[in-house]
XYZ file of C-alpha atoms in Angstrom:
470
model
C -8.061 -45.558 -14.153
C -8.819 -42.418 -12.938
C -6.951 -40.759 -10.412
C -8.259 -40.311 -7.124
C -8.823 -37.468 -4.771
C -10.689 -36.043 -1.960
C -10.740 -32.418 -3.963
C -10.565 -31.283 -7.696
C -9.871 -27.008 -7.907
C -10.489 -26.404 -12.028
C -8.682 -23.442 -12.129
C -6.170 -21.379 -10.308
C -6.537 -17.757 -10.298
C -6.329 -16.019 -6.650
C -9.737 -18.320 -5.821
C -8.655 -21.747 -7.281
C -5.375 -21.988 -5.528
C -5.998 -20.535 -2.320
C -8.905 -23.449 -2.274
C -6.749 -25.851 -2.789
C -4.024 -24.775 -0.490
C -7.129 -24.565 2.409
C -8.179 -27.612 1.553
C -4.677 -29.774 1.135
C -4.332 -27.976 5.107
C -7.371 -29.832 6.560
C -5.188 -32.885 5.541
C -7.401 -33.509 1.280
C -6.119 -34.909 -1.118
C -6.261 -32.283 -3.655
C -5.634 -31.540 -7.300
C -5.173 -28.634 -9.438
C -5.875 -28.202 -13.199
C -4.932 -25.086 -14.973
C -4.944 -24.775 -19.124
C -2.644 -21.686 -19.019
C -0.687 -20.011 -16.073
C -0.417 -20.960 -12.235
C -1.907 -17.872 -10.723
C -4.918 -17.310 -13.346
C -5.351 -14.064 -14.724
C -5.273 -12.223 -11.885
C -0.850 -12.883 -11.158
C 0.164 -13.003 -15.017
C -2.461 -10.835 -16.873
C -4.372 -8.484 -13.839
C -4.186 -7.263 -10.579
C -0.368 -7.517 -9.828
C 1.392 -7.060 -13.472
C -1.093 -3.962 -14.259
C -0.087 -2.568 -10.625
C 3.425 -3.010 -11.978
C 2.482 -0.980 -14.874
C 0.921 2.129 -12.938
C 3.870 2.072 -10.082
C 6.076 3.042 -13.597
C 3.941 5.231 -14.388
C 3.241 6.710 -11.110
C 7.535 7.303 -10.409
C 7.399 8.522 -13.851
C 5.015 11.228 -13.187
C 6.825 12.165 -9.746
C 10.239 12.437 -11.584
C 8.719 15.268 -14.576
C 7.598 17.228 -11.557
C 10.673 16.711 -9.927
C 11.007 20.607 -9.137
C 7.939 20.547 -7.154
C 10.082 19.458 -4.376
C 12.919 21.280 -4.726
C 14.998 18.533 -7.093
C 16.146 18.500 -10.727
C 15.380 15.551 -12.747
C 16.372 16.544 -16.478
C 15.637 15.054 -19.900
C 13.073 12.285 -18.257
C 12.097 9.509 -20.594
C 10.199 6.113 -20.712
C 11.758 3.497 -21.983
C 7.858 1.468 -22.780
C 9.407 -1.346 -23.642
C 11.588 -1.641 -20.176
C 8.557 -0.958 -18.410
C 6.376 -3.873 -19.938
C 9.200 -6.483 -18.995
C 9.835 -5.031 -15.683
C 5.787 -5.855 -14.957
C 6.441 -9.278 -17.235
C 8.654 -9.924 -14.645
C 6.532 -8.867 -11.138
C 3.955 -11.561 -13.099
C 6.460 -14.688 -13.448
C 8.076 -14.478 -9.992
C 4.361 -14.451 -8.577
C 3.929 -17.226 -10.747
C 7.033 -19.265 -9.246
C 5.986 -18.408 -6.254
C 2.068 -20.071 -6.734
C 4.158 -23.192 -8.605
C 6.257 -23.682 -4.988
C 3.323 -23.064 -3.584
C 1.842 -26.093 -4.435
C 4.748 -27.860 -3.983
C 5.296 -27.410 -0.866
C 0.828 -28.178 0.198
C 1.745 -31.516 -1.776
C -0.706 -30.305 -4.397
C -1.171 -32.200 -7.529
C -1.248 -29.981 -10.714
C -2.758 -30.707 -14.181
C -1.754 -28.429 -17.298
C -4.344 -28.830 -19.075
C -8.352 -27.980 -20.487
C -9.935 -29.564 -17.693
C -14.118 -30.864 -18.098
C -16.650 -31.909 -16.354
C -17.705 -35.901 -17.451
C -20.442 -36.542 -14.782
C -20.470 -36.595 -10.628
C -17.076 -37.056 -9.491
C -15.277 -37.074 -12.462
C -13.257 -33.984 -14.467
C -11.412 -34.919 -17.868
C -7.958 -32.922 -18.452
C -7.077 -32.875 -22.025
C -2.976 -31.849 -22.509
C 0.707 -31.937 -24.010
C 0.086 -35.568 -22.813
C -3.320 -36.258 -23.817
C -6.517 -37.231 -21.998
C -6.840 -38.301 -18.316
C -9.814 -38.767 -16.310
C -9.263 -37.733 -12.940
C -11.919 -37.875 -10.361
C -12.727 -37.220 -6.431
C -16.243 -36.424 -4.258
C -15.627 -32.578 -4.173
C -14.914 -30.522 -7.128
C -14.196 -26.739 -7.064
C -15.433 -24.627 -10.393
C -13.000 -21.676 -9.870
C -12.380 -20.737 -14.289
C -12.823 -17.116 -13.910
C -13.430 -14.811 -16.464
C -12.408 -13.140 -19.603
C -12.826 -9.303 -21.582
C -15.734 -8.768 -22.739
C -16.628 -8.011 -26.282
C -18.012 -5.455 -28.407
C -19.871 -6.641 -31.502
C -18.256 -3.732 -33.479
C -15.060 -3.616 -31.553
C -13.236 -6.982 -31.531
C -9.941 -7.252 -29.950
C -7.103 -7.737 -32.928
C -4.361 -6.623 -30.469
C -3.266 -4.377 -33.309
C -5.511 -1.359 -33.498
C -8.019 -2.458 -30.495
C -6.781 -4.274 -27.574
C -8.339 -6.029 -23.891
C -6.496 -5.844 -20.769
C -4.665 -8.356 -21.987
C -3.808 -6.554 -25.168
C -3.041 -2.950 -23.649
C -0.409 -4.617 -20.917
C 2.467 -5.557 -23.393
C 2.224 -2.143 -26.122
C 4.367 -2.841 -28.676
C 4.059 0.823 -29.129
C 3.059 3.758 -27.252
C -0.977 5.207 -28.166
C -0.218 8.724 -29.544
C -4.501 9.162 -29.422
C -5.756 6.554 -26.918
C -9.823 5.565 -26.823
C -10.748 3.979 -23.615
C -13.901 2.505 -23.149
C -15.688 2.133 -20.119
C -14.746 3.916 -17.000
C -14.964 0.789 -14.216
C -12.124 -0.356 -12.607
C -9.865 -1.510 -15.795
C -10.158 0.766 -17.942
C -9.610 3.361 -15.717
C -6.086 2.124 -14.402
C -5.638 1.765 -18.144
C -6.094 5.707 -18.899
C -4.671 6.621 -16.535
C -1.000 4.478 -17.365
C -1.362 5.343 -20.531
C -1.822 9.215 -20.044
C 1.100 9.275 -17.062
C 3.283 7.956 -19.983
C 2.310 10.157 -22.215
C -0.823 9.340 -24.655
C -3.624 11.546 -25.597
C -6.299 9.797 -24.294
C -10.124 10.351 -23.889
C -12.814 7.858 -21.976
C -15.949 7.320 -23.077
C -18.287 6.382 -20.215
C -22.470 5.490 -21.160
C -23.443 6.119 -17.135
C -23.712 9.061 -15.905
C -20.744 9.564 -14.181
C -17.239 7.848 -14.354
C -16.644 4.725 -11.861
C -20.412 4.814 -11.589
C -20.021 1.491 -8.754
C -18.615 4.306 -6.289
C -20.136 7.589 -3.975
C -21.406 10.331 -6.088
C -19.157 12.451 -4.694
C -15.589 10.031 -5.144
C -16.883 10.420 -9.472
C -17.345 13.558 -9.186
C -13.805 14.408 -7.966
C -11.998 11.953 -10.309
C -13.275 13.287 -13.219
C -12.243 16.887 -12.582
C -9.045 15.192 -11.411
C -8.720 13.441 -14.783
C -9.538 16.193 -16.685
C -7.208 18.079 -14.413
C -4.285 15.887 -16.373
C -5.655 16.655 -19.862
C -7.767 13.704 -20.283
C -11.526 13.613 -21.946
C -14.376 12.275 -20.010
C -17.156 12.056 -22.015
C -20.097 10.738 -19.414
C -23.186 9.533 -20.720
C -21.837 9.060 -23.772
C -21.119 5.808 -26.355
C -19.386 4.487 -29.117
C -21.927 3.285 -32.185
C -19.182 2.002 -33.835
C -15.644 1.727 -35.556
C -13.553 1.405 -38.551
C -10.087 0.216 -37.804
C -7.634 1.430 -40.356
C -3.629 0.458 -40.913
C -2.486 3.112 -38.893
C -5.577 3.997 -36.653
C -9.129 4.270 -36.183
C -12.277 6.185 -36.384
C -15.012 6.329 -34.233
C -18.395 7.086 -34.057
C -19.235 8.113 -30.733
C -23.045 9.608 -29.833
C -22.891 12.409 -27.092
C -25.696 13.433 -24.290
C -28.087 14.785 -26.903
C -28.260 12.284 -29.176
C -25.479 14.043 -31.728
C -22.893 11.463 -33.453
C -19.375 12.947 -34.176
C -16.077 11.045 -35.883
C -12.928 11.462 -34.011
C -9.917 9.454 -35.179
C -7.190 7.321 -32.425
C -4.294 5.555 -32.745
C -5.670 2.516 -30.301
C -8.573 1.818 -28.749
C -8.998 0.000 -25.193
C -12.674 -2.322 -25.173
C -13.261 -2.530 -20.764
C -17.018 -2.840 -20.700
C -16.663 -5.789 -17.924
C -15.876 -9.117 -17.748
C -18.094 -12.838 -19.287
C -17.885 -16.029 -16.676
C -15.303 -18.549 -18.757
C -18.445 -21.082 -17.687
C -18.895 -22.802 -21.421
C -17.337 -26.063 -22.274
C -16.680 -27.257 -19.015
C -19.531 -29.958 -18.862
C -21.152 -28.522 -16.106
C -24.333 -29.735 -18.614
C -23.172 -33.417 -17.726
C -24.139 -32.715 -13.479
C -26.616 -31.047 -14.368
C -25.638 -26.560 -13.548
C -27.328 -24.622 -16.059
C -26.451 -20.749 -15.918
C -28.177 -17.337 -15.896
C -25.650 -15.651 -18.100
C -23.154 -17.146 -18.073
C -23.160 -17.239 -13.416
C -23.675 -19.976 -11.686
C -25.590 -19.881 -8.247
C -24.279 -20.824 -5.574
C -25.446 -21.139 -1.321
C -23.231 -18.793 1.004
C -20.492 -21.982 1.266
C -19.979 -21.860 -2.304
C -22.851 -25.607 -3.169
C -24.292 -25.888 -7.137
C -27.000 -27.221 -7.263
C -25.461 -30.500 -8.010
C -23.956 -32.296 -4.986
C -19.949 -32.289 -4.539
C -19.887 -29.699 -7.380
C -18.776 -26.118 -5.902
C -17.756 -22.910 -7.672
C -15.783 -19.529 -7.167
C -14.978 -16.037 -8.057
C -15.870 -14.914 -11.148
C -17.736 -18.026 -12.410
C -20.522 -16.633 -9.263
C -22.567 -13.346 -8.538
C -19.878 -10.777 -8.331
C -18.639 -8.525 -7.424
C -15.502 -10.415 -9.301
C -12.978 -9.228 -7.124
C -9.744 -11.249 -7.231
C -9.962 -10.961 -2.847
C -13.472 -11.779 -2.701
C -12.830 -14.950 -4.943
C -9.877 -15.475 -2.356
C -11.791 -15.236 0.664
C -14.663 -17.381 -1.175
C -11.797 -20.585 -2.000
C -10.961 -20.031 1.887
C -14.896 -20.722 3.060
C -15.695 -23.288 0.170
C -12.721 -25.421 1.697
C -13.556 -25.860 4.912
C -17.378 -26.179 3.804
C -15.793 -29.050 1.976
C -13.565 -30.462 4.996
C -16.816 -30.258 7.303
C -18.752 -32.439 4.556
C -15.969 -34.881 4.985
C -15.983 -35.255 9.216
C -13.709 -32.268 9.997
C -14.834 -31.236 13.432
C -12.272 -28.921 14.039
C -13.060 -26.503 11.048
C -15.928 -23.235 11.583
C -17.157 -22.187 8.297
C -18.150 -18.578 7.768
C -20.269 -17.615 4.410
C -18.726 -14.355 2.872
C -20.517 -10.582 4.162
C -20.720 -9.564 0.609
C -21.276 -5.996 2.887
C -17.740 -6.008 3.508
C -15.884 -6.821 0.656
C -13.967 -3.040 -0.547
C -13.373 -2.319 -3.741
C -9.825 -0.337 -5.206
C -8.733 1.110 -8.210
C -4.904 2.067 -8.701
C -6.027 5.150 -11.115
C -4.334 8.437 -10.008
C -5.692 9.515 -7.790
C -6.381 5.862 -6.398
C -9.771 5.220 -4.611
C -11.096 2.774 -2.294
C -14.318 2.286 -1.037
C -16.514 -0.433 1.566
C -20.314 -0.437 2.378
C -23.031 1.346 0.605
C -22.731 5.036 -0.844
C -24.200 7.835 1.206
C -27.175 7.333 -1.948
C -27.348 3.801 -1.945
C -27.656 3.548 2.404
C -30.935 6.212 1.841
C -32.824 4.623 -1.041
C -32.236 1.168 1.983
C -34.072 3.839 4.463
C -31.563 4.216 6.609
C -31.302 7.993 7.572
C -27.888 8.692 7.254
C -24.840 10.671 8.914
C -22.141 11.632 6.286
C -18.645 13.615 6.494
C -16.388 14.477 4.619
C -12.796 14.610 6.026
C -10.735 16.855 2.828
C -6.497 15.809 2.113
C -6.081 19.853 2.039
C -6.429 19.886 5.705
C -3.980 16.832 6.461
C -0.425 17.767 7.339
C 1.247 14.178 5.809
C -0.737 14.584 2.428
C 0.200 18.642 2.111
C 3.957 17.363 2.723
C 3.891 14.247 0.742
C 2.745 17.108 -1.639
C -0.530 15.251 -2.606
C -2.936 17.472 -1.353
C -5.542 16.239 -3.160
C -8.054 13.760 -2.128
C -10.712 13.285 0.781
C -12.163 10.690 3.158
C -16.212 10.105 3.145
C -18.013 8.011 6.252
C -21.415 6.998 6.161
C -23.007 6.141 9.117
C -26.732 5.090 10.195
C -27.691 7.838 12.587
C -30.218 5.652 14.564
C -27.135 4.053 15.403
C -24.126 4.706 14.753
C -23.108 1.994 12.272
C -20.979 2.569 10.210
C -22.350 1.690 7.243
C -19.693 3.021 4.487
C -17.195 4.747 3.313
C -15.322 6.385 0.548
C -11.731 7.587 -0.285
C -9.871 9.178 -3.140
C -5.966 10.356 -2.590
C -2.605 9.319 -2.510
C -2.654 5.683 -1.311
C -6.187 5.058 -0.189
C -5.918 1.996 -1.259
C -4.103 1.214 1.300
C -5.921 2.383 4.694
C -9.488 1.743 3.724
C -8.355 -2.240 5.054
C -9.375 0.219 8.242
C -12.414 0.403 7.317
C -13.309 -2.866 6.052
C -11.900 -4.222 9.572
C -14.322 -1.789 11.523
C -17.504 -3.115 9.550
C -16.513 -6.773 10.462
C -16.093 -6.231 13.511
C -19.596 -3.908 13.925
C -18.140 -0.949 14.956
C -19.652 2.193 15.216
C -18.616 6.043 15.796
C -18.476 5.589 19.184
C -15.371 3.559 19.127
C -13.829 5.041 15.604
C -13.971 8.197 18.107
C -12.289 6.621 20.509
C -9.012 5.639 17.720
C -5.789 6.729 18.262
C -4.666 7.029 14.397
C -1.214 7.850 14.144
C 0.769 11.171 13.546
C 1.545 12.356 11.008
C -0.361 10.286 8.399
C -2.878 10.342 5.574
C -4.798 7.564 8.110
C -5.631 10.869 10.240
C -8.458 11.579 7.390
C -10.323 9.056 8.312
C -10.278 9.607 11.961
C -11.408 13.381 10.892
C -14.354 12.262 8.424
C -15.978 10.052 12.154
C -15.829 13.307 13.690
C -17.193 15.118 10.602
C -20.026 13.544 10.557
C -21.227 14.872 13.902
C -20.251 17.775 13.935
C -16.441 17.202 15.272
C -14.275 17.811 12.624
C -10.890 19.186 14.391
C -9.094 19.737 11.317
C -11.131 21.935 8.577
């Protein structure tokens, strides 16, 4: 006999485990299936441990620049093994936290590989063999993995994905990073601060190409100033792996191919959804380029099967997956007769993006270019950190905040930031967009002094010719 639940969640990443918790809170008998580590990639091999690495690199950078703060720190060195061990310790702590949350919410955990076996049926194969689970509702939250390049298969030795880059056996002397999205640029920043000579290759005409063009331009200048080599409009044609390093053929803007040598390469060209071999075909679900189509509440084309996170249309971000987890759980509860929940679909226009390089990047909504493409008459304002007292006092005067408004209605269309701690500030604009604020409310908001967040206020004022400190 199959063990029966109201809901089974396949995958325990930030979307899956949040969905399971919310289902349990709503009184649903819930199980979660995980083949590797509770918390998924984000907690164990992604968002959290990379931030621990970046924090170590940030402290190391500040110690090497202690003189600028009137301090002396001599013979500063990095212990790479200890840095990695701290990162893994942070991941372990959070994994244990998710384990505790499963117990607290009385969620059954089944460790093993899950496969759909038909409507309402999921087989789990683990250390104890195979077991069959059944439920009226199954949530697919299997996440994604690093995308490979045909000519650059990761070997963990010289050719790395993000997972290898988080647990290096040695510090690269000369590192090639292929791709300048969030993952690529964060590892480039980490290894550059740790002392590697870093080259970033990006096929698009600018780094972090999804960001506002002004942010991309500012970041590239900052990274070059830090000693990185940035090659945009450029692609890697091939790599040859040797015992002591790699040789890469790099095709530049003019079509000229040059060969260069590196000790290691990180391939950071996106992710691939984990939708193969999980039995989607048994319930009649097909994918497009590996992605499962869903309605605004997470329903798939198969009755009783839901999907969220990286197996669904982007952006492929942990916080987007978590929000979807709550939406799906509440939609399921509503279908099962709970009249007290009122699920709301995710508004993708209000999903923030954060990149934790040095300097940090954060944004929400439309870029200035995208707003114009969409037909808006735009008012945009920019305020530089050099005009902000707190940024100067912190020794972090490089950066800016840019806001984009609909000139006709005053609606906040987008906000784009680069500089110290902007990933902690962008939520102010996210709340504003969610509340459908206009420039009037933002202008009348009192921002605390002295804070870097005052640059947010000034950027709004600048869009209307009223900036006070520049």
